[in-house]
Short mmCIF file of N, CA and C and ligand atoms in Angstrom, two decimals:
data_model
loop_
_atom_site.label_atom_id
_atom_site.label_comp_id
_atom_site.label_asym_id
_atom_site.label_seq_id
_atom_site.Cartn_x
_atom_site.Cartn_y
_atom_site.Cartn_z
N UNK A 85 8.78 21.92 -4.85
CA UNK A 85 9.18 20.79 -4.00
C UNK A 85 10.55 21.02 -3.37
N UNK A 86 10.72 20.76 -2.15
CA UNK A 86 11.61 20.84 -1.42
C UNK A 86 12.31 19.64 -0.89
N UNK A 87 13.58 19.48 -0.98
CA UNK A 87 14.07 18.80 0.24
C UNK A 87 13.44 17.82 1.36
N UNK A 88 12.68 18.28 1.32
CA UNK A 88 12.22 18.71 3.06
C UNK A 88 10.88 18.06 2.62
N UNK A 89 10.29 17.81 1.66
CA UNK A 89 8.74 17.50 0.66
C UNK A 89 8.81 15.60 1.03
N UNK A 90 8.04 15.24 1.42
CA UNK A 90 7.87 14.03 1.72
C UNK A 90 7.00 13.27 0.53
N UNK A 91 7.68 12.57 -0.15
CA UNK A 91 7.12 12.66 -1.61
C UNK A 91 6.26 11.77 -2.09
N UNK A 92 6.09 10.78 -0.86
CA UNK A 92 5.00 9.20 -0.29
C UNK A 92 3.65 10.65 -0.30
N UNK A 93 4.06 11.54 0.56
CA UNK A 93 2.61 11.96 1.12
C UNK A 93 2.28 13.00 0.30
N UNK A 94 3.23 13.11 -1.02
CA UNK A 94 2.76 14.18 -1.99
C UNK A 94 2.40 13.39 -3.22
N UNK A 95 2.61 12.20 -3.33
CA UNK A 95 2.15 11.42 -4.62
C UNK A 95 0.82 11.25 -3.98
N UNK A 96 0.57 10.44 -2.51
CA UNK A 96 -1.05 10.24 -2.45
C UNK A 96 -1.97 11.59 -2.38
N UNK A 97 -1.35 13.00 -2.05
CA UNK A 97 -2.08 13.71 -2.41
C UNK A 97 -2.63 14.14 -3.78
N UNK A 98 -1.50 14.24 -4.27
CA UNK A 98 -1.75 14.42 -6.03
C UNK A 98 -3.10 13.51 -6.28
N UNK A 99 -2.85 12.77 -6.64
CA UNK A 99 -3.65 11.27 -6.89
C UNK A 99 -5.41 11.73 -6.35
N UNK A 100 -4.90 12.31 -4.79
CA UNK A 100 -6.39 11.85 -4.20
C UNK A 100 -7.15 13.34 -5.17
N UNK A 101 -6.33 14.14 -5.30
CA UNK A 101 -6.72 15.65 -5.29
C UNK A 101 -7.49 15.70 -6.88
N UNK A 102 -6.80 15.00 -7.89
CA UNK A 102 -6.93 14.60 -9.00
C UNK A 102 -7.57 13.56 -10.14
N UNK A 103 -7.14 12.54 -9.38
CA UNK A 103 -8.76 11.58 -9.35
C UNK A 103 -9.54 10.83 -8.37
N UNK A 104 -9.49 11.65 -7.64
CA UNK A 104 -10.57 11.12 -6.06
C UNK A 104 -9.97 9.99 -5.77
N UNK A 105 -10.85 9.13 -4.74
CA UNK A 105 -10.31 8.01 -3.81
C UNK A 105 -9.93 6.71 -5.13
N UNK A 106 -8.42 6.36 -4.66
CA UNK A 106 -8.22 5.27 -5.99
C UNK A 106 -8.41 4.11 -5.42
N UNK A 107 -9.46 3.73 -4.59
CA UNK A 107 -9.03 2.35 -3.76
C UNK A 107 -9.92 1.39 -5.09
N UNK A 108 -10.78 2.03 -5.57
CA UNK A 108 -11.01 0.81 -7.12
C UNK A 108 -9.56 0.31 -8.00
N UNK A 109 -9.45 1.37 -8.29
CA UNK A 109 -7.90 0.97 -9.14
C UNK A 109 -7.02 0.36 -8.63
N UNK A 110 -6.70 0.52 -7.08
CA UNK A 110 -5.60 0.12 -6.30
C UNK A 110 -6.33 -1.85 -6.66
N UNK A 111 -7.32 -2.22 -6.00
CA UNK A 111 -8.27 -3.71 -5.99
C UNK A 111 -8.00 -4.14 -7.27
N UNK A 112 -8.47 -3.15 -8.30
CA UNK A 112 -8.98 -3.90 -9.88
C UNK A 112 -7.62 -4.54 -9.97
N UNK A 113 -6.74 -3.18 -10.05
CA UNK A 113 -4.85 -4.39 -10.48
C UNK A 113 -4.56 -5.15 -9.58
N UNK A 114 -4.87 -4.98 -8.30
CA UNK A 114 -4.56 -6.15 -7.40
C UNK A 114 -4.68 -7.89 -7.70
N UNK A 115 -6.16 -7.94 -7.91
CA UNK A 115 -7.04 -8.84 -8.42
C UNK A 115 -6.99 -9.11 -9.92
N UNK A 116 -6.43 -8.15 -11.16
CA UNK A 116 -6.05 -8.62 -12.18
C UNK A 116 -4.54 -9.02 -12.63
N UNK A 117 -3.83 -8.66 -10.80
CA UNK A 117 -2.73 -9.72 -11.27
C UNK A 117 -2.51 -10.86 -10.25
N UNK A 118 -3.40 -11.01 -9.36
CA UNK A 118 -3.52 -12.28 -8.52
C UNK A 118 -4.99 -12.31 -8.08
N UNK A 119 -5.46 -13.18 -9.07
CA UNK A 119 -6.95 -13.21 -9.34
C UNK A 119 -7.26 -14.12 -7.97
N UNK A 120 -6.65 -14.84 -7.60
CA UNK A 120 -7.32 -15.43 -6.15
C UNK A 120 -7.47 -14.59 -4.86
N UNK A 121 -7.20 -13.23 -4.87
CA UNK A 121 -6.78 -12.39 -3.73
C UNK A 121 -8.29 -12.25 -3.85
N UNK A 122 -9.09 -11.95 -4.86
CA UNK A 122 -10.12 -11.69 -4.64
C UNK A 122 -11.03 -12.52 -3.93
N UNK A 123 -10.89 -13.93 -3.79
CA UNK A 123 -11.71 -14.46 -3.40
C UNK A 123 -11.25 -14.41 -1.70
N UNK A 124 -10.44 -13.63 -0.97
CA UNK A 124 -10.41 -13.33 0.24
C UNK A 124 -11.49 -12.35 0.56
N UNK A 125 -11.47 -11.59 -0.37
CA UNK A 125 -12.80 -10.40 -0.14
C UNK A 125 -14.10 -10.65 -0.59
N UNK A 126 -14.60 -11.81 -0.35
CA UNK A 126 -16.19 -11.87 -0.95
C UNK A 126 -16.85 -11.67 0.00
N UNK A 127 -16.45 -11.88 1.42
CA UNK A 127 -17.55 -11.62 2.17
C UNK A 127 -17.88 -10.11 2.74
N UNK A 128 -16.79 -8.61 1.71
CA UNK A 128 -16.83 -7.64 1.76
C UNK A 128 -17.85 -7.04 0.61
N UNK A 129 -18.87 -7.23 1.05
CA UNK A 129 -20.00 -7.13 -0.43
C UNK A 129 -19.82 -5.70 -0.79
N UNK A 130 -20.01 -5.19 0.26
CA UNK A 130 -19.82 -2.95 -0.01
C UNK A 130 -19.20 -2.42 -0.63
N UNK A 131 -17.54 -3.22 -0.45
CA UNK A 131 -16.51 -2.40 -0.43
C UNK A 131 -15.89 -1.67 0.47
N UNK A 132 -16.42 -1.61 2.03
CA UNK A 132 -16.28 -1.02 2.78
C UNK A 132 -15.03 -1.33 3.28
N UNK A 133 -14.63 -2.97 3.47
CA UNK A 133 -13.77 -3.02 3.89
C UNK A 133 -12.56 -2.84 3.15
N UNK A 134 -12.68 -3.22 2.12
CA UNK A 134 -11.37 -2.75 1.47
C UNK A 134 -11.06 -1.35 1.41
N UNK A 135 -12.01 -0.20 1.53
CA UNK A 135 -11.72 1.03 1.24
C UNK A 135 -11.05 1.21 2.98
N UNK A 136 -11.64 0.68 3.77
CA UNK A 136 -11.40 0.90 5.31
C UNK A 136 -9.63 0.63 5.19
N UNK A 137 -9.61 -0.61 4.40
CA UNK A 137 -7.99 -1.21 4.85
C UNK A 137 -7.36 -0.26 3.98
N UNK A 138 -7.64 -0.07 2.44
CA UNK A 138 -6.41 0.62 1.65
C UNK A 138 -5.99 2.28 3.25
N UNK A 139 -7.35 2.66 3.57
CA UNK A 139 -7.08 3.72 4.60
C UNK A 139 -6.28 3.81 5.28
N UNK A 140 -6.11 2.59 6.01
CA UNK A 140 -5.18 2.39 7.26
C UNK A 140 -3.45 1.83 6.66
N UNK A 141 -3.81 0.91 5.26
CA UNK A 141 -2.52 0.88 4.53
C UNK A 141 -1.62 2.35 3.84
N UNK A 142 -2.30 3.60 3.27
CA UNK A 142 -1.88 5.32 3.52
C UNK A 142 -1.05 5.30 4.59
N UNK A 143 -2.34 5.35 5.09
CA UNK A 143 -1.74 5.80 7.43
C UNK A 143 -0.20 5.18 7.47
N UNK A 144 -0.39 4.21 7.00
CA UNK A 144 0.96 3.28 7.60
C UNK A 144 1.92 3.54 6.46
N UNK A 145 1.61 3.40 5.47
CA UNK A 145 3.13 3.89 4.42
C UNK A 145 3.73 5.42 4.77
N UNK A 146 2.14 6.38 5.02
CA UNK A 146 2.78 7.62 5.26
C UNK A 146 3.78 7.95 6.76
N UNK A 147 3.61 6.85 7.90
CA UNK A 147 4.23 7.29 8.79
C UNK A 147 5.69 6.46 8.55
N UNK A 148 5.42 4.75 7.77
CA UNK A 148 6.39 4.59 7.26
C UNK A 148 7.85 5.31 6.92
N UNK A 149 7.09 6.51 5.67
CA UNK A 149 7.63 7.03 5.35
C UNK A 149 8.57 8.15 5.76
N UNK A 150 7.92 8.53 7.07
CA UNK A 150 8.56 9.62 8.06
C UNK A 150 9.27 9.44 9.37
N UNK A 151 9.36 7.58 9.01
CA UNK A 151 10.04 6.87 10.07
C UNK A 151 9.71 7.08 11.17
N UNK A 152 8.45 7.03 11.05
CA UNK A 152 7.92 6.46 12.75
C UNK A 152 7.55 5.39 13.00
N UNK A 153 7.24 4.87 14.04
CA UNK A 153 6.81 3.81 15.06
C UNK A 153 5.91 3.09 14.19
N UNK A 154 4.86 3.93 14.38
CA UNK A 154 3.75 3.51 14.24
C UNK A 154 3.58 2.22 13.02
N UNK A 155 4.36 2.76 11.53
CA UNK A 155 4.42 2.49 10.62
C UNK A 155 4.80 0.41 10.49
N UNK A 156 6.16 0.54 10.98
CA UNK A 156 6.42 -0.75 11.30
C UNK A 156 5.63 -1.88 12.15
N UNK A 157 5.28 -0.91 13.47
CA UNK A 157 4.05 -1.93 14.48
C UNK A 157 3.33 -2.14 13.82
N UNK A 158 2.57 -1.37 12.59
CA UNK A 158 1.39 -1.76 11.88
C UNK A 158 1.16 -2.90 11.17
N UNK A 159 2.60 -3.01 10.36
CA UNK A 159 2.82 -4.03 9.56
C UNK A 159 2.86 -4.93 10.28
N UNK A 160 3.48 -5.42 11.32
CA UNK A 160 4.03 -6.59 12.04
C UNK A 160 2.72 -6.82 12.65
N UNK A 161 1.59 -5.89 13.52
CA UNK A 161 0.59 -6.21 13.74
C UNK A 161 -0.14 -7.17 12.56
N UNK A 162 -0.55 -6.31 11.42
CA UNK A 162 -1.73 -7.03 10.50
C UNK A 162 -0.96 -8.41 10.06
N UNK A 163 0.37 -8.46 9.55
CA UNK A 163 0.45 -9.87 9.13
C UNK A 163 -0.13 -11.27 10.03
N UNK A 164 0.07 -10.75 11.48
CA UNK A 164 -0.30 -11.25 12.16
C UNK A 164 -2.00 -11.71 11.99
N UNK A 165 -2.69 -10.80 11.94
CA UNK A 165 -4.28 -10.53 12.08
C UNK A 165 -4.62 -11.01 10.91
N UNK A 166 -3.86 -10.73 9.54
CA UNK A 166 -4.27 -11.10 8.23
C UNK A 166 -3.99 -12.63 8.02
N UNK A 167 -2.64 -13.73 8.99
CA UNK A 167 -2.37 -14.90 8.80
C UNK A 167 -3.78 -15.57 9.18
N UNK A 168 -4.23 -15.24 10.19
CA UNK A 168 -5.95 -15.99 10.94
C UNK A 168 -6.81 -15.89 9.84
N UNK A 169 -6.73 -14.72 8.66
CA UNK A 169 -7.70 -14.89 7.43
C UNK A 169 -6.86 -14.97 6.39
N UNK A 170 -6.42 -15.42 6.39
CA UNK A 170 -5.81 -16.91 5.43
C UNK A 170 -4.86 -15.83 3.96
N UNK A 171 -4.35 -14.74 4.89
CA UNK A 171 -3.00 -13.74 4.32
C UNK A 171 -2.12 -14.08 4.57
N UNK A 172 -1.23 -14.78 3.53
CA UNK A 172 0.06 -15.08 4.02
C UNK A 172 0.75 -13.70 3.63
N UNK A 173 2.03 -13.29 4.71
CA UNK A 173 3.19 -12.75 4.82
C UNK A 173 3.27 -11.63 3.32
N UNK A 174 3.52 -12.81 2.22
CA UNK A 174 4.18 -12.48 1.48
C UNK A 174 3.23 -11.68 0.44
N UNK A 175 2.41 -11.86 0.55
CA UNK A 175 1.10 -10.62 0.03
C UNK A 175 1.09 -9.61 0.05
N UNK A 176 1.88 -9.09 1.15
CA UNK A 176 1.97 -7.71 1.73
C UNK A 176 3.10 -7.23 0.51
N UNK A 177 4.19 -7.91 0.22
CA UNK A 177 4.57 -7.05 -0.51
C UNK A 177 3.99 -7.02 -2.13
N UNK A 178 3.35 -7.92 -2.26
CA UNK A 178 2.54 -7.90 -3.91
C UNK A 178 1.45 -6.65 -3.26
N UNK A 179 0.82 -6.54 -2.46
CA UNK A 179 -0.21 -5.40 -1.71
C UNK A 179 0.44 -4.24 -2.27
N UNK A 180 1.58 -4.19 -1.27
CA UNK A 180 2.42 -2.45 -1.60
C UNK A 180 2.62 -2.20 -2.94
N UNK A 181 3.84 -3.31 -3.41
CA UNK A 181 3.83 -3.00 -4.86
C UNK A 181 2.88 -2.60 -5.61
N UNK A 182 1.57 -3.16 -5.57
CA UNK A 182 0.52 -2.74 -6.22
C UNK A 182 -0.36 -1.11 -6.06
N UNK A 183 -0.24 -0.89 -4.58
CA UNK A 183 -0.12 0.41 -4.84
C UNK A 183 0.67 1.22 -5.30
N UNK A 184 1.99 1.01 -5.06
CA UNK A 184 3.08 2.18 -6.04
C UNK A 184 2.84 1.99 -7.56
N UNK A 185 2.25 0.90 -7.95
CA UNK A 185 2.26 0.71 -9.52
C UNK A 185 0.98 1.65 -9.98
N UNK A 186 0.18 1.52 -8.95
CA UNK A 186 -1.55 2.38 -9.07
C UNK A 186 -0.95 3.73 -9.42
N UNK A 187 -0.26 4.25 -8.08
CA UNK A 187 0.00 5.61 -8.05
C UNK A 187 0.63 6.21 -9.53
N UNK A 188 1.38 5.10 -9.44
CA UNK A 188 2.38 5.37 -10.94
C UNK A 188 1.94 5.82 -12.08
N UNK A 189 0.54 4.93 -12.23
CA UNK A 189 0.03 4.93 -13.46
C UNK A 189 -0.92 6.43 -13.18
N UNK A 190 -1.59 6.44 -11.83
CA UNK A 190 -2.25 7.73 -11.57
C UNK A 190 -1.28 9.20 -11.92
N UNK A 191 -0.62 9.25 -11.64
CA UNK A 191 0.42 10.34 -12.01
C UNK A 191 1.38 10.70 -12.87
N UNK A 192 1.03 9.64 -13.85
CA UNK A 192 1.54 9.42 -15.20
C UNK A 192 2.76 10.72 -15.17
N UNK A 193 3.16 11.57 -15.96
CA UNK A 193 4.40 12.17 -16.26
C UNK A 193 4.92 13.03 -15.32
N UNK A 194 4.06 12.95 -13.78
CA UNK A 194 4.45 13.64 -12.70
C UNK A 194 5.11 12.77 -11.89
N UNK A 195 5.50 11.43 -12.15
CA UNK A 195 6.07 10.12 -11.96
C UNK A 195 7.52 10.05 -12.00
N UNK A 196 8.22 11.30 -11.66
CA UNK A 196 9.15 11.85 -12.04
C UNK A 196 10.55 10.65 -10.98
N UNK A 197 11.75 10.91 -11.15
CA UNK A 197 12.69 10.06 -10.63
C UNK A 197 12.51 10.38 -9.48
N UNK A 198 12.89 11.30 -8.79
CA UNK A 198 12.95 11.38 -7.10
C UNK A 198 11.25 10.82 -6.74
N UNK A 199 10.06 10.93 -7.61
CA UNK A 199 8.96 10.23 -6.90
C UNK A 199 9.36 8.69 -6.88
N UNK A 200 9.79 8.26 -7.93
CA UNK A 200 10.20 7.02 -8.30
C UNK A 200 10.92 6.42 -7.25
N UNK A 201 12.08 6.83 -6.86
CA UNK A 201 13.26 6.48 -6.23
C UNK A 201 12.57 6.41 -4.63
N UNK A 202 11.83 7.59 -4.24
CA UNK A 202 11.17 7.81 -2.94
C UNK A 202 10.18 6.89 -2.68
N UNK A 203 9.48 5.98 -3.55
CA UNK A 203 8.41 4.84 -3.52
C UNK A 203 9.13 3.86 -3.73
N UNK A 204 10.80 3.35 -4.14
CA UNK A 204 11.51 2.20 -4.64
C UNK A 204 11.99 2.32 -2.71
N UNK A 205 12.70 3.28 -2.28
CA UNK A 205 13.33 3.18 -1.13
C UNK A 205 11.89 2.86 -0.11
N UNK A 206 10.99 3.27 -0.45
CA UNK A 206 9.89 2.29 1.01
C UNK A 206 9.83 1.59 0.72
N UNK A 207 9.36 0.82 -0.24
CA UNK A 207 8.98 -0.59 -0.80
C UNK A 207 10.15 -1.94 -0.40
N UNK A 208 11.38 -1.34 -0.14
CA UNK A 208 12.74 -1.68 0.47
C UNK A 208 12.09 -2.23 1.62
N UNK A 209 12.01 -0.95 2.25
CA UNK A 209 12.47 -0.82 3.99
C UNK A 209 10.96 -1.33 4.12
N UNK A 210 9.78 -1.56 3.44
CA UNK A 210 8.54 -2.33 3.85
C UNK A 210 9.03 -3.80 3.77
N UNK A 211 9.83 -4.06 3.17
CA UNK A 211 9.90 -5.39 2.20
C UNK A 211 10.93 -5.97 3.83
N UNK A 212 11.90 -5.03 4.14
CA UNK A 212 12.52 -5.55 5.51
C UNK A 212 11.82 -6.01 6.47
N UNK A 213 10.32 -4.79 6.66
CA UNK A 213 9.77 -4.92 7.73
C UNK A 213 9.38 -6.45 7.60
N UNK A 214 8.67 -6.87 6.43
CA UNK A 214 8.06 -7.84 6.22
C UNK A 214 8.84 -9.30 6.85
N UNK A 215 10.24 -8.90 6.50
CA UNK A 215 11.11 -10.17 6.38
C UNK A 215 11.59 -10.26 8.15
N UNK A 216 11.36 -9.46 8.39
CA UNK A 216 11.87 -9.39 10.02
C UNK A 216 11.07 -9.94 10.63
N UNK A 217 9.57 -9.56 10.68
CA UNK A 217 8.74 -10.41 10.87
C UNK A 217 8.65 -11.86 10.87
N UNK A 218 8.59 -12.47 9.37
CA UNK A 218 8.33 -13.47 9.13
C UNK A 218 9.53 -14.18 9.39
N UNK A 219 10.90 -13.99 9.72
CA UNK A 219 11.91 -14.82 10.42
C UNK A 219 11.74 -15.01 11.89
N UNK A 220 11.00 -13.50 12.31
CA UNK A 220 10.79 -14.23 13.65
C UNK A 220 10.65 -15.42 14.48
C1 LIG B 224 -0.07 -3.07 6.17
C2 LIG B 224 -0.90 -3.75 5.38
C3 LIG B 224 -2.34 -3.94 5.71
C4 LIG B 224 -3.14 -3.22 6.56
C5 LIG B 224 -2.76 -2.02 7.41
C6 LIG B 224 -4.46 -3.83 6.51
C7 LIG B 224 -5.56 -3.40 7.24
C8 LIG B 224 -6.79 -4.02 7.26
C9 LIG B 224 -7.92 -3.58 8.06
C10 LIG B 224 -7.90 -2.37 9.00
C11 LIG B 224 -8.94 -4.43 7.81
C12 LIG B 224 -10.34 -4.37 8.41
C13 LIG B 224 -11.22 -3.55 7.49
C14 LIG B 224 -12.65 -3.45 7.98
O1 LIG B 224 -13.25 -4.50 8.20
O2 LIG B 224 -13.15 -2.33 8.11
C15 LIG B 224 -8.47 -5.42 6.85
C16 LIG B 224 -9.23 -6.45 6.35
C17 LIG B 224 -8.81 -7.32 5.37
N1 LIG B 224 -7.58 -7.32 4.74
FE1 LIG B 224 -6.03 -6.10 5.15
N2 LIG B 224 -4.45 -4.88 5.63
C18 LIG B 224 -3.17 -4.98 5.12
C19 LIG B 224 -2.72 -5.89 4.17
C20 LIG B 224 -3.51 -6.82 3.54
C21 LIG B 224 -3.09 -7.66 2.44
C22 LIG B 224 -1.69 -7.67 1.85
C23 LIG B 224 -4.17 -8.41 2.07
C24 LIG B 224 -4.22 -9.40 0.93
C25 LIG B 224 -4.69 -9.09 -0.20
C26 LIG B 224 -5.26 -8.09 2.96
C27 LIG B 224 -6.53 -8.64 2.93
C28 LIG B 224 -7.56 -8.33 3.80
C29 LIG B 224 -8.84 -9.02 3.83
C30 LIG B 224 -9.23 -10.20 2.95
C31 LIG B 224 -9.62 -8.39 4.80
C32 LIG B 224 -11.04 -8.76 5.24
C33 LIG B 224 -12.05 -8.11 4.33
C34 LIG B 224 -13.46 -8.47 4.76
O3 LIG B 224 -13.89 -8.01 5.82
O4 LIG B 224 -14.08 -9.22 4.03
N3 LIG B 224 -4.83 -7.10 3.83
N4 LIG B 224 -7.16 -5.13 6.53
#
């Protein structure tokens, strides 16, 4: 690992490389620590959609992470799109958190400080995006 190692887009590789797609695990803790979130997703019988969104939630932490554009418009877009289905704001950051806690537990002693510190500093600057937004 380098410097230079972007460590958002090397924890979700680990993870994916190691125990395949975690979007179950990412849902199960979601929903076993805010058991009403689930009842936003019943009319996702497949799973499709949630596996579709954790997708596009990657996309967006990883460009997040490399400080691009894209990353922030994303967020500020969906809160928007997610308030019409009855997502408030502040979900988003119980959302994120819940993935860094997934990953965490996925990568158990490879969970090392600079991964730590590199998932504490987005969760920050997501947590801004969020708040910039919602003062709007
Ligand atoms: C940046 C954060 C987020 C992104 C990029 C995102 C993205 C998406 C996308 C792309 C879809 C459409 C999926 C599809 O129909 O194929 C979706 C649906 C949905 N999202 Fe999110 N989402 C985000 C955060 C959240 C949060 C925090 C929640 C709350 C738990 C949430 C709840 C939902 C629900 C309930 C649906 C509809 C599922 C259905 O069709 O039944 N989203 N999201």
């Amino acid at each position: 690992m380098t410097d230079e190692t972007n460590l958002i887009a090397w924890s979700l590789e680990e993870v994916a490389e190691r125990h395949g797609d975690p979007t179950q695990a990412v849902y199960d803790r979601l929903f076993a620590k805010s058991p009403e979130m689930a009842e936003l997703f019943i009319g996702d019988k497949t799973g499709a959609a949630r596996g579709e969104m954790l997708a596009v939630v990657f996309r967006t932490l990883l460009d997040f992470s490399s400080e691009g554009a894209f990353g922030a418009n994303m967020v500020r877009a969906e809160i928007i799109n997610h308030e019409g289905i009855g997502v408030p704001p502040k979900v988003f950051t119980t959302f994120f958190a819940t993935v860094m806690e997934t990953m965490r537990d996925l990568l158990g002693e490879d969970w090392t400080p600079p991964v730590a510190a590199a998932w504490d500093e987005l969760l920050v600057g997501l947590d801004a995006a969020i708040h910039r937004e919602t003062a709007a």
